[in-house]
PDB file of C-alpha atoms in Angstrom:
ATOM      1  CA  MET C  24      90.473 147.005 126.753  1.00 55.00           C
ATOM      2  CA  THR C  25      89.069 145.250 123.765  1.00 57.00           C
ATOM      3  CA  THR C  26      87.293 146.779 120.866  1.00 62.00           C
ATOM      4  CA  HIS C  27      84.992 143.685 119.181  1.00 57.00           C
ATOM      5  CA  ALA C  28      81.884 142.864 120.890  1.00 63.00           C
ATOM      6  CA  PRO C  29      82.315 139.541 123.337  1.00 66.00           C
ATOM      7  CA  ASN C  30      79.934 136.982 121.323  1.00 71.00           C
ATOM      8  CA  GLU C  31      82.459 137.504 117.692  1.00 72.00           C
ATOM      9  CA  ALA C  32      85.053 136.214 116.814  1.00 71.00           C
ATOM     10  CA  ARG C  33      88.053 138.560 116.236  1.00 74.00           C
ATOM     11  CA  VAL C  34      89.718 137.865 112.355  1.00 71.00           C
ATOM     12  CA  ILE C  35      93.260 138.659 112.185  1.00 72.00           C
ATOM     13  CA  PRO C  36      94.651 138.492 108.718  1.00 69.00           C
ATOM     14  CA  LEU C  37      97.731 136.626 107.956  1.00 74.00           C
ATOM     15  CA  ARG C  38      98.817 138.980 105.169  1.00 73.00           C
ATOM     16  CA  THR C  39      98.050 142.203 104.533  1.00 71.00           C
ATOM     17  CA  PRO C  40      95.359 142.686 101.338  1.00 67.00           C
ATOM     18  CA  PRO C  41      96.288 143.741  98.307  1.00 71.00           C
ATOM     19  CA  ALA C  42      96.241 147.565  97.278  1.00 70.00           C
ATOM     20  CA  PRO C  43      93.186 148.729  95.178  1.00 68.00           C
ATOM     21  CA  PRO C  44      94.263 149.274  91.660  1.00 64.00           C
ATOM     22  CA  ALA C  45      95.826 152.541  90.611  1.00 63.00           C
ATOM     23  CA  SER C  46      93.755 155.247  88.619  1.00 60.00           C
ATOM     24  CA  GLY C  47      91.542 154.062  86.167  1.00 57.00           C
ATOM     25  CA  GLY C  48      91.328 150.337  87.969  1.00 55.00           C
ATOM     26  CA  VAL C  49      94.085 149.049  85.425  1.00 56.00           C
ATOM     27  CA  ASP C  50      96.265 146.916  87.237  1.00 53.00           C
ATOM     28  CA  ARG C  51      99.792 147.597  86.640  1.00 57.00           C
ATOM     29  CA  ALA C  52     101.396 144.160  87.760  1.00 57.00           C
ATOM     30  CA  PRO C  53     103.950 142.658  85.795  1.00 59.00           C
ATOM     31  CA  HIS C  54     102.669 140.240  83.642  1.00 61.00           C
ATOM     32  CA  ARG C  55     103.986 136.579  84.217  1.00 62.00           C
ATOM     33  CA  PRO C  56     103.055 134.078  81.144  1.00 61.00           C
ATOM     34  CA  ALA C  57     101.276 131.301  82.246  1.00 64.00           C
ATOM     35  CA  GLU C  58     103.128 127.818  83.432  1.00 67.00           C
ATOM     36  CA  ALA C  59     102.787 124.720  80.758  1.00 63.00           C
ATOM     37  CA  PRO C  60     101.328 122.390  82.896  1.00 66.00           C
ATOM     38  CA  ARG C  61     103.853 119.279  84.035  1.00 69.00           C
ATOM     39  CA  THR C  62     103.455 116.085  83.093  1.00 64.00           C
ATOM     40  CA  PRO C  63     104.506 114.088  85.951  1.00 63.00           C
ATOM     41  CA  ALA C  64     107.162 111.273  85.306  1.00 61.00           C
ATOM     42  CA  PRO C  65     105.793 107.923  84.821  1.00 65.00           C
ATOM     43  CA  ARG C  66     105.960 106.157  88.235  1.00 72.00           C
ATOM     44  CA  GLU C  67     108.487 103.703  89.011  1.00 79.00           C
ATOM     45  CA  PRO C  68     107.250 100.068  90.084  1.00 87.00           C
ATOM     46  CA  LEU C  69     107.367  99.515  93.607  1.00 92.00           C
ATOM     47  CA  TRP C  70     108.951  96.497  95.088  1.00 92.00           C
ATOM     48  CA  ARG C  71     106.224  95.458  96.715  1.00 94.00           C
ATOM     49  CA  ASP C  72     103.916  96.046  93.468  1.00 95.00           C
ATOM     50  CA  LEU C  73     106.477  93.600  91.658  1.00 95.00           C
ATOM     51  CA  VAL C  74     106.646  91.124  94.503  1.00 96.00           C
ATOM     52  CA  GLY C  75     102.547  90.786  94.416  1.00 96.00           C
ATOM     53  CA  ASP C  76     102.111  90.649  90.138  1.00 96.00           C
ATOM     54  CA  VAL C  77     105.092  87.375  90.895  1.00 96.00           C
ATOM     55  CA  LEU C  78     103.329  85.845  93.352  1.00 97.00           C
ATOM     56  CA  ARG C  79      99.822  86.390  91.444  1.00 97.00           C
ATOM     57  CA  ARG C  80     101.181  85.258  88.166  1.00 96.00           C
ATOM     58  CA  GLU C  81     102.668  82.308  89.793  1.00 97.00           C
ATOM     59  CA  ARG C  82      99.538  81.449  91.799  1.00 97.00           C
ATOM     60  CA  LEU C  83      97.410  81.653  88.231  1.00 97.00           C
ATOM     61  CA  ALA C  84     100.125  79.777  86.383  1.00 97.00           C
ATOM     62  CA  GLN C  85      99.317  76.755  89.129  1.00 96.00           C
ATOM     63  CA  GLU C  86      95.522  77.607  88.413  1.00 96.00           C
ATOM     64  CA  ARG C  87      95.454  77.483  92.110  1.00 97.00           C
ATOM     65  CA  THR C  88      92.512  79.881  94.613  1.00 96.00           C
ATOM     66  CA  LEU C  89      93.545  82.691  97.118  1.00 97.00           C
ATOM     67  CA  LYS C  90      92.159  80.687  99.939  1.00 97.00           C
ATOM     68  CA  ASP C  91      94.605  77.516  98.638  1.00 97.00           C
ATOM     69  CA  VAL C  92      97.727  79.485  98.789  1.00 97.00           C
ATOM     70  CA  ALA C  93      96.904  81.361 101.888  1.00 97.00           C
ATOM     71  CA  GLU C  94      95.899  78.232 103.749  1.00 97.00           C
ATOM     72  CA  ALA C  95      99.325  76.489 102.495  1.00 97.00           C
ATOM     73  CA  ALA C  96     101.248  79.597 103.536  1.00 97.00           C
ATOM     74  CA  ARG C  97      99.276  80.046 106.734  1.00 97.00           C
ATOM     75  CA  ILE C  98      98.665  83.574 106.008  1.00 97.00           C
ATOM     76  CA  SER C  99      95.065  85.030 105.843  1.00 97.00           C
ATOM     77  CA  MET C 100      93.469  85.104 102.447  1.00 97.00           C
ATOM     78  CA  PRO C 101      92.633  88.990 102.645  1.00 97.00           C
ATOM     79  CA  TYR C 102      96.402  89.696 103.760  1.00 97.00           C
ATOM     80  CA  LEU C 103      97.465  87.634 100.749  1.00 97.00           C
ATOM     81  CA  SER C 104      95.383  89.491  98.091  1.00 97.00           C
ATOM     82  CA  GLU C 105      96.500  92.633  99.437  1.00 97.00           C
ATOM     83  CA  LEU C 106      99.979  91.283  98.858  1.00 96.00           C
ATOM     84  CA  GLU C 107      99.303  90.338  95.433  1.00 96.00           C
ATOM     85  CA  ARG C 108      97.741  94.009  94.873  1.00 96.00           C
ATOM     86  CA  GLY C 109     100.904  95.777  95.818  1.00 94.00           C
ATOM     87  CA  ARG C 110      99.114  96.963  98.854  1.00 95.00           C
ATOM     88  CA  LYS C 111     101.100  95.567 101.597  1.00 94.00           C
ATOM     89  CA  GLU C 112     105.036  95.234 102.590  1.00 94.00           C
ATOM     90  CA  ALA C 113     105.675  91.644 103.284  1.00 94.00           C
ATOM     91  CA  SER C 114     108.403  90.834 105.896  1.00 94.00           C
ATOM     92  CA  SER C 115     110.611  88.026 104.360  1.00 94.00           C
ATOM     93  CA  GLU C 116     109.032  85.602 106.963  1.00 96.00           C
ATOM     94  CA  VAL C 117     105.742  86.137 104.932  1.00 96.00           C
ATOM     95  CA  LEU C 118     107.181  86.241 101.228  1.00 96.00           C
ATOM     96  CA  ALA C 119     109.775  82.945 102.304  1.00 97.00           C
ATOM     97  CA  ALA C 120     105.679  81.234 103.052  1.00 97.00           C
ATOM     98  CA  ALA C 121     104.385  82.435 100.373  1.00 97.00           C
ATOM     99  CA  ALA C 122     106.747  81.316  98.367  1.00 97.00           C
ATOM    100  CA  GLN C 123     106.867  78.078  99.725  1.00 97.00           C
ATOM    101  CA  ALA C 124     102.853  77.447  99.367  1.00 97.00           C
ATOM    102  CA  LEU C 125     103.738  78.217  95.978  1.00 97.00           C
ATOM    103  CA  GLY C 126     106.445  75.494  95.439  1.00 97.00           C
ATOM    104  CA  LEU C 127     109.352  78.384  95.090  1.00 96.00           C
ATOM    105  CA  GLY C 128     112.042  78.903  97.645  1.00 95.00           C
ATOM    106  CA  LEU C 129     112.703  82.529  98.429  1.00 95.00           C
ATOM    107  CA  ALA C 130     115.490  82.827  96.111  1.00 96.00           C
ATOM    108  CA  ASP C 131     113.131  82.203  93.491  1.00 96.00           C
ATOM    109  CA  LEU C 132     110.522  84.497  94.365  1.00 96.00           C
ATOM    110  CA  LEU C 133     112.680  87.209  94.451  1.00 95.00           C
ATOM    111  CA  GLN C 134     114.984  86.563  90.928  1.00 96.00           C
ATOM    112  CA  ARG C 135     111.733  86.334  89.067  1.00 96.00           C
ATOM    113  CA  THR C 136     110.602  89.647  90.719  1.00 95.00           C
ATOM    114  CA  GLN C 137     114.299  91.105  89.898  1.00 95.00           C
ATOM    115  CA  ASP C 138     113.772  89.815  86.534  1.00 94.00           C
ATOM    116  CA  HIS C 139     110.286  91.587  86.143  1.00 92.00           C
ATOM    117  CA  LEU C 140     112.145  94.778  87.261  1.00 91.00           C
ATOM    118  CA  ALA C 141     114.871  94.260  84.669  1.00 91.00           C
ATOM    119  CA  ARG C 142     112.267  93.382  81.852  1.00 89.00           C
ATOM    120  CA  HIS C 143     110.040  97.338  83.249  1.00 85.00           C
ATOM    121  CA  THR C 144     113.499  98.909  83.292  1.00 84.00           C
ATOM    122  CA  ARG C 145     114.555  97.737  79.386  1.00 84.00           C
ATOM    123  CA  SER C 146     110.860  98.306  78.176  1.00 80.00           C
ATOM    124  CA  ARG C 147     111.339 101.827  79.608  1.00 76.00           C
ATOM    125  CA  VAL C 148     114.963 102.631  78.076  1.00 74.00           C
ATOM    126  CA  ALA C 149     113.659 100.769  74.851  1.00 75.00           C
ATOM    127  CA  ARG C 150     110.936 103.735  74.692  1.00 72.00           C
ATOM    128  CA  GLY C 151     113.564 106.305  75.544  1.00 66.00           C
ATOM    129  CA  ARG C 152     111.915 107.438  78.670  1.00 56.00           C
ATOM    130  CA  THR C 153     115.210 107.068  80.681  1.00 52.00           C
ATOM    131  CA  SER C 154     118.066 105.281  81.366  1.00 48.00           C
ATOM    132  CA  PRO C 155     118.584 102.378  83.518  1.00 46.00           C
ATOM    133  CA  THR C 156     121.421 104.350  85.230  1.00 45.00           C
ATOM    134  CA  ALA C 157     119.581 107.781  85.796  1.00 46.00           C
ATOM    135  CA  GLN C 158     116.752 105.949  87.050  1.00 44.00           C
ATOM    136  CA  TYR C 159     118.394 103.673  89.862  1.00 43.00           C
ATOM    137  CA  ASN C 160     121.271 106.330  90.737  1.00 43.00           C
ATOM    138  CA  GLY C 161     123.931 104.513  89.275  1.00 41.00           C
ATOM    139  CA  LEU C 162     122.503 100.795  90.190  1.00 43.00           C
ATOM    140  CA  CYS C 163     121.668  99.455  86.406  1.00 42.00           C
ATOM    141  CA  LEU C 164     119.763  96.179  87.404  1.00 43.00           C
ATOM    142  CA  ALA C 165     119.018  95.366  83.717  1.00 42.00           C
ATOM    143  CA  ALA C 166     120.917  92.247  82.814  1.00 40.00           C
TER     144      ALA C 166
END
């Protein structure tokens, strides 16, 4: 038999409630120093962000529109926009099509992206934030 009313929810606590303070109302819990707020480590660039930046820079350098390049690459204009903003991970086929539409080979696009990553890495090292080897688990991409 249960002791609760049929239309009332029964609450089962997951933790036991804390004991009331000892006499005098003073809580005798050990004092812990407040933790200093941690500043998040600078975000590493994602490959898709770097590729998108290179695609956008090249398109703008050629003074071409998203529509023009998307049609030449045979991909949708919204998808190309998402690629340029680093919101989508593109397949190698899509990257090759976008590169070709810009008059580049896939190797050219990837080389420019790697150069962009190397510049980013060097600028972080110059500011004293981290070392390239620590940043990439022993893979130093900076040339």
